[in-house]
Each structure stands twice: as structure tokens, then as C-alpha cells.
Amino acid sequence: MLDMGPYYITALVNLLGAVKSVSGMTQAARDTRLITSQPHNGTVVQVETPTHIAGQMHFANDAIATIVQSFDVYAHNLPIIEIYGTEGTLSVPDPNTFGGPIRLYRPEQRAFMDFPLMCKYPDNSRGLGLHDMAAAIQEGRKPRAGIDLTYHVLEIMTGFYRSADTRTQIDMQTQPERPASLN
């Protein structure tokens, strides 16, 4: 969760606004894990934290979202982020890789329609937050990925663990404003 969760939860907060409460379940499927990336490829390590986290988020606007973050899955073919609404389905690009179309399904059209990304940064733009922060300083505004949003995302992620440990729903103490969209 703390590795990849920031990308997906930040994207959801940008799309849907602040989260008011979370609940979660956690599990470690194995006692040890084989590292498969460099520079420690082939090293076996003790698992000391949950490696599979399933969480529910209740947003301030009453939307509900489910997130699953796991090191215990060999492969998947699930959509990365899909939003199911009363008038259709919205599928957005993977916030970890940034590219790909926005897809919208409307029941009357019975098919997904692809919409290209219209912003100036359609490619993998990992430095975009730093660029926005510098621009915000120059423009005298809050950065989109500022401390309020960052702390809220951290509270959500750690809330899943707290919820799993206590078997209770966790209310969020932070309620940041939804960041302005990037044109």
C-alpha cells in the first residue's frame, strides 16, 4: 500500500474529492519473499508487513471505492481505475504510467468510447508534481500535490492498516480541498 497506493489514492482523491472514512483488511500470504528486482534480485527476505491490502473508501460526496494493493498476485487483467456511475462507466489511465485514453461507456451507446488525453503532459510525467510546485511558488498559490493532499493520502493508507488491526471503520481527520485540474 505504501509503495504503489499513493499513485492510485491520489488519483481517486483528485477525481472524487476527500475521503471521510476507510475500512481495510490485510494479510501476508508468505513468511518470506523473493526479491525479483535489482540490485537485490534473488535475495530472500522475511515478510514483516502485510503484502495484500484490501480497502474501502467512503468519500465525502458519498461515493464508495475499493482498492486492492498486493505483492501476492502473479499477474492481473483488471482495469486500473474504473468509476461506475448512475449514467455510465469511466475508465482512466493508470496513474503509475500516465499514458492511455480515457474511456467512457454510456448505456445508450453500448460501447466504450476512447477520449485522448488533452493535457500538455500525456506521457510518463513523474516530475510533474515538482514542476507544479515550482510554478505554484512563482504564482503564489498552493501546489496541487501539496501537504494537505499528501497528508490526507497518507492518512487513508495508514487507516487501512489501523482498520485491519482494530477491525473497525476509521474516520479521517483531514479533509483537503480537491485539487484544481491540470490544464
mmCIF file of C-alpha atoms in Angstrom:
data_model
loop_
_atom_site.group_PDB
_atom_site.id
_atom_site.type_symbol
_atom_site.label_atom_id
_atom_site.label_comp_id
_atom_site.label_asym_id
_atom_site.label_seq_id
_atom_site.Cartn_x
_atom_site.Cartn_y
_atom_site.Cartn_z
ATOM 1 C CA MET A 1 0.000 0.000 0.000
ATOM 2 C CA LEU A 2 2.692 2.478 0.957
ATOM 3 C CA ASP A 3 4.648 1.667 -2.233
ATOM 4 C CA MET A 4 2.029 1.929 -5.001
ATOM 5 C CA GLY A 5 -1.014 3.196 -3.103
ATOM 6 C CA PRO A 6 -0.049 6.889 -3.322
ATOM 7 C CA TYR A 7 -0.486 6.896 -7.115
ATOM 8 C CA TYR A 8 -3.951 5.360 -7.088
ATOM 9 C CA ILE A 9 -5.356 7.024 -3.978
ATOM 10 C CA THR A 10 -4.108 10.443 -5.079
ATOM 11 C CA ALA A 11 -5.786 9.888 -8.462
ATOM 12 C CA LEU A 12 -9.053 8.916 -6.743
ATOM 13 C CA VAL A 13 -8.965 11.961 -4.444
ATOM 14 C CA ASN A 14 -8.315 14.145 -7.496
ATOM 15 C CA LEU A 15 -11.298 12.558 -9.265
ATOM 16 C CA LEU A 16 -13.754 12.237 -6.357
ATOM 17 C CA GLY A 17 -12.584 14.541 -3.581
ATOM 18 C CA ALA A 18 -11.707 13.858 0.053
ATOM 19 C CA VAL A 19 -12.312 10.539 1.822
ATOM 20 C CA LYS A 20 -14.293 10.661 5.078
ATOM 21 C CA SER A 21 -13.714 7.088 6.318
ATOM 22 C CA VAL A 22 -11.935 3.846 5.438
ATOM 23 C CA SER A 23 -12.017 0.187 6.345
ATOM 24 C CA GLY A 24 -9.453 -2.422 5.456
ATOM 25 C CA MET A 25 -8.290 -5.991 5.668
ATOM 26 C CA THR A 26 -4.675 -7.109 5.419
ATOM 27 C CA GLN A 27 -2.818 -10.374 5.001
ATOM 28 C CA ALA A 28 0.692 -11.668 4.426
ATOM 29 C CA ALA A 29 0.475 -14.746 2.213
ATOM 30 C CA ARG A 30 4.030 -15.911 2.889
ATOM 31 C CA ASP A 31 6.621 -15.712 5.664
ATOM 32 C CA THR A 32 9.394 -14.967 3.141
ATOM 33 C CA ARG A 33 9.535 -13.227 -0.218
ATOM 34 C CA LEU A 34 11.943 -13.442 -3.155
ATOM 35 C CA ILE A 35 13.144 -10.055 -4.422
ATOM 36 C CA THR A 36 12.899 -10.026 -8.229
ATOM 37 C CA SER A 37 14.270 -6.566 -8.976
ATOM 38 C CA GLN A 38 17.766 -5.126 -8.997
ATOM 39 C CA PRO A 39 20.008 -4.605 -7.148
ATOM 40 C CA HIS A 40 18.864 -7.420 -4.766
ATOM 41 C CA ASN A 41 17.373 -9.826 -7.332
ATOM 42 C CA GLY A 42 17.356 -13.361 -5.940
ATOM 43 C CA THR A 43 17.562 -12.361 -2.263
ATOM 44 C CA VAL A 44 15.030 -13.954 0.101
ATOM 45 C CA VAL A 45 13.713 -11.639 2.820
ATOM 46 C CA GLN A 46 11.461 -12.100 5.857
ATOM 47 C CA VAL A 47 7.992 -10.630 5.344
ATOM 48 C CA GLU A 48 7.332 -8.246 8.220
ATOM 49 C CA THR A 49 4.306 -6.356 6.883
ATOM 50 C CA PRO A 50 1.038 -7.253 5.199
ATOM 51 C CA THR A 51 1.573 -7.872 1.489
ATOM 52 C CA HIS A 52 -2.095 -7.877 0.468
ATOM 53 C CA ILE A 53 -4.308 -4.944 1.453
ATOM 54 C CA ALA A 54 -7.975 -4.590 0.517
ATOM 55 C CA GLY A 55 -9.596 -1.306 1.411
ATOM 56 C CA GLN A 56 -12.896 0.527 1.174
ATOM 57 C CA MET A 57 -13.046 4.308 0.981
ATOM 58 C CA HIS A 58 -16.169 6.338 1.722
ATOM 59 C CA PHE A 59 -15.775 9.750 0.096
ATOM 60 C CA ALA A 60 -17.238 12.985 1.441
ATOM 61 C CA ASN A 61 -19.514 13.094 -1.645
ATOM 62 C CA ASP A 62 -20.858 9.620 -0.633
ATOM 63 C CA ALA A 63 -19.056 7.756 -3.431
ATOM 64 C CA ILE A 64 -17.560 4.432 -2.331
ATOM 65 C CA ALA A 65 -14.364 2.973 -3.782
ATOM 66 C CA THR A 66 -12.495 -0.290 -3.406
ATOM 67 C CA ILE A 67 -8.726 -0.602 -3.659
ATOM 68 C CA VAL A 68 -6.537 -3.712 -3.663
ATOM 69 C CA GLN A 69 -2.754 -3.447 -3.398
ATOM 70 C CA SER A 70 -0.836 -6.708 -3.388
ATOM 71 C CA PHE A 71 2.593 -8.271 -3.800
ATOM 72 C CA ASP A 72 0.812 -11.662 -3.766
ATOM 73 C CA VAL A 73 -0.546 -11.563 -7.330
ATOM 74 C CA TYR A 74 1.465 -13.012 -10.214
ATOM 75 C CA ALA A 75 -0.443 -11.117 -12.910
ATOM 76 C CA HIS A 76 -3.804 -9.458 -13.436
ATOM 77 C CA ASN A 77 -6.014 -8.230 -16.223
ATOM 78 C CA LEU A 78 -8.225 -5.912 -14.191
ATOM 79 C CA PRO A 79 -8.876 -2.298 -15.082
ATOM 80 C CA ILE A 80 -6.675 0.041 -13.102
ATOM 81 C CA ILE A 81 -9.269 2.676 -12.157
ATOM 82 C CA GLU A 82 -12.883 2.461 -13.201
ATOM 83 C CA ILE A 83 -15.661 4.593 -11.816
ATOM 84 C CA TYR A 84 -19.172 3.145 -12.017
ATOM 85 C CA GLY A 85 -21.829 5.817 -12.003
ATOM 86 C CA THR A 86 -25.558 6.080 -12.488
ATOM 87 C CA GLU A 87 -25.104 7.203 -16.097
ATOM 88 C CA GLY A 88 -22.151 5.111 -17.261
ATOM 89 C CA THR A 89 -18.645 3.864 -16.571
ATOM 90 C CA LEU A 90 -15.451 5.921 -16.684
ATOM 91 C CA SER A 91 -12.114 4.151 -17.129
ATOM 92 C CA VAL A 92 -8.996 6.273 -16.681
ATOM 93 C CA PRO A 93 -5.300 5.672 -17.453
ATOM 94 C CA ASP A 94 -3.008 4.021 -14.926
ATOM 95 C CA PRO A 95 -1.687 6.816 -12.668
ATOM 96 C CA ASN A 96 1.566 4.875 -12.294
ATOM 97 C CA THR A 97 2.341 5.143 -16.019
ATOM 98 C CA PHE A 98 0.201 8.160 -17.029
ATOM 99 C CA GLY A 99 -0.485 7.113 -20.639
ATOM 100 C CA GLY A 100 -3.557 5.801 -22.371
ATOM 101 C CA PRO A 101 -7.005 7.031 -23.253
ATOM 102 C CA ILE A 102 -9.871 7.975 -21.022
ATOM 103 C CA ARG A 103 -12.697 5.562 -21.809
ATOM 104 C CA LEU A 104 -16.384 6.268 -21.279
ATOM 105 C CA TYR A 105 -19.219 3.755 -21.505
ATOM 106 C CA ARG A 106 -22.739 5.105 -21.886
ATOM 107 C CA PRO A 107 -25.604 2.572 -21.809
ATOM 108 C CA GLU A 108 -27.361 4.131 -24.790
ATOM 109 C CA GLN A 109 -24.244 3.649 -26.948
ATOM 110 C CA ARG A 110 -23.482 0.129 -25.668
ATOM 111 C CA ALA A 111 -19.734 0.523 -26.171
ATOM 112 C CA PHE A 112 -16.735 2.229 -24.649
ATOM 113 C CA MET A 113 -15.655 5.424 -26.400
ATOM 114 C CA ASP A 114 -11.988 6.443 -26.191
ATOM 115 C CA PHE A 115 -11.047 10.039 -25.461
ATOM 116 C CA PRO A 116 -7.406 11.093 -25.859
ATOM 117 C CA LEU A 117 -5.680 12.908 -23.020
ATOM 118 C CA MET A 118 -5.972 16.637 -23.670
ATOM 119 C CA CYS A 119 -3.403 17.959 -21.193
ATOM 120 C CA LYS A 120 0.124 19.127 -22.020
ATOM 121 C CA TYR A 121 1.641 16.090 -20.278
ATOM 122 C CA PRO A 122 0.232 12.861 -21.776
ATOM 123 C CA ASP A 123 3.390 10.804 -21.198
ATOM 124 C CA ASN A 124 5.077 9.440 -18.084
ATOM 125 C CA SER A 125 5.469 12.707 -16.198
ATOM 126 C CA ARG A 126 6.881 11.757 -12.810
ATOM 127 C CA GLY A 127 8.436 15.192 -12.372
ATOM 128 C CA LEU A 128 5.153 16.996 -12.962
ATOM 129 C CA GLY A 129 4.429 17.468 -9.242
ATOM 130 C CA LEU A 130 7.773 19.186 -8.723
ATOM 131 C CA HIS A 131 7.142 21.360 -11.791
ATOM 132 C CA ASP A 132 3.715 22.342 -10.425
ATOM 133 C CA MET A 133 5.221 23.105 -7.014
ATOM 134 C CA ALA A 134 7.776 25.480 -8.578
ATOM 135 C CA ALA A 135 5.020 27.138 -10.633
ATOM 136 C CA ALA A 136 2.849 27.449 -7.515
ATOM 137 C CA ILE A 137 5.641 29.247 -5.666
ATOM 138 C CA GLN A 138 6.061 31.655 -8.572
ATOM 139 C CA GLU A 139 2.295 32.190 -8.885
ATOM 140 C CA GLY A 140 1.648 32.489 -5.139
ATOM 141 C CA ARG A 141 -0.800 29.560 -4.980
ATOM 142 C CA LYS A 142 -0.896 26.176 -3.248
ATOM 143 C CA PRO A 143 0.629 23.305 -5.254
ATOM 144 C CA ARG A 144 -1.789 20.633 -6.451
ATOM 145 C CA ALA A 145 0.211 17.912 -4.680
ATOM 146 C CA GLY A 146 0.695 19.983 -1.541
ATOM 147 C CA ILE A 147 0.960 18.974 2.090
ATOM 148 C CA ASP A 148 -2.816 18.852 2.679
ATOM 149 C CA LEU A 149 -3.372 16.328 -0.117
ATOM 150 C CA THR A 150 -0.234 14.362 0.740
ATOM 151 C CA TYR A 151 -1.147 14.032 4.412
ATOM 152 C CA HIS A 152 -4.720 13.012 3.520
ATOM 153 C CA VAL A 153 -3.455 10.241 1.206
ATOM 154 C CA LEU A 154 -1.068 9.044 3.935
ATOM 155 C CA GLU A 155 -3.908 9.072 6.488
ATOM 156 C CA ILE A 156 -6.058 6.980 4.133
ATOM 157 C CA MET A 157 -3.309 4.407 3.543
ATOM 158 C CA THR A 158 -2.380 4.031 7.200
ATOM 159 C CA GLY A 159 -6.096 3.986 8.008
ATOM 160 C CA PHE A 160 -6.421 0.689 6.128
ATOM 161 C CA TYR A 161 -3.818 -0.878 8.420
ATOM 162 C CA ARG A 162 -5.399 0.624 11.559
ATOM 163 C CA SER A 163 -8.807 -0.620 10.448
ATOM 164 C CA ALA A 164 -7.471 -4.121 9.863
ATOM 165 C CA ASP A 165 -5.720 -4.153 13.245
ATOM 166 C CA THR A 166 -8.784 -2.927 15.170
ATOM 167 C CA ARG A 167 -11.491 -4.407 12.911
ATOM 168 C CA THR A 168 -13.231 -1.022 12.863
ATOM 169 C CA GLN A 169 -14.027 1.724 10.401
ATOM 170 C CA ILE A 170 -11.585 4.638 10.658
ATOM 171 C CA ASP A 171 -12.792 8.237 10.282
ATOM 172 C CA MET A 172 -10.381 10.606 8.542
ATOM 173 C CA GLN A 173 -9.239 13.673 10.456
ATOM 174 C CA THR A 174 -8.130 15.504 7.300
ATOM 175 C CA GLN A 175 -10.469 16.852 4.618
ATOM 176 C CA PRO A 176 -8.422 18.707 1.981
ATOM 177 C CA GLU A 177 -9.966 20.578 -0.915
ATOM 178 C CA ARG A 178 -9.984 18.686 -4.193
ATOM 179 C CA PRO A 179 -7.002 19.943 -6.230
ATOM 180 C CA ALA A 180 -7.671 22.033 -9.329
ATOM 181 C CA SER A 181 -7.372 20.076 -12.561
ATOM 182 C CA LEU A 182 -4.222 20.430 -14.630
ATOM 183 C CA ASN A 183 -4.898 22.085 -17.970
#
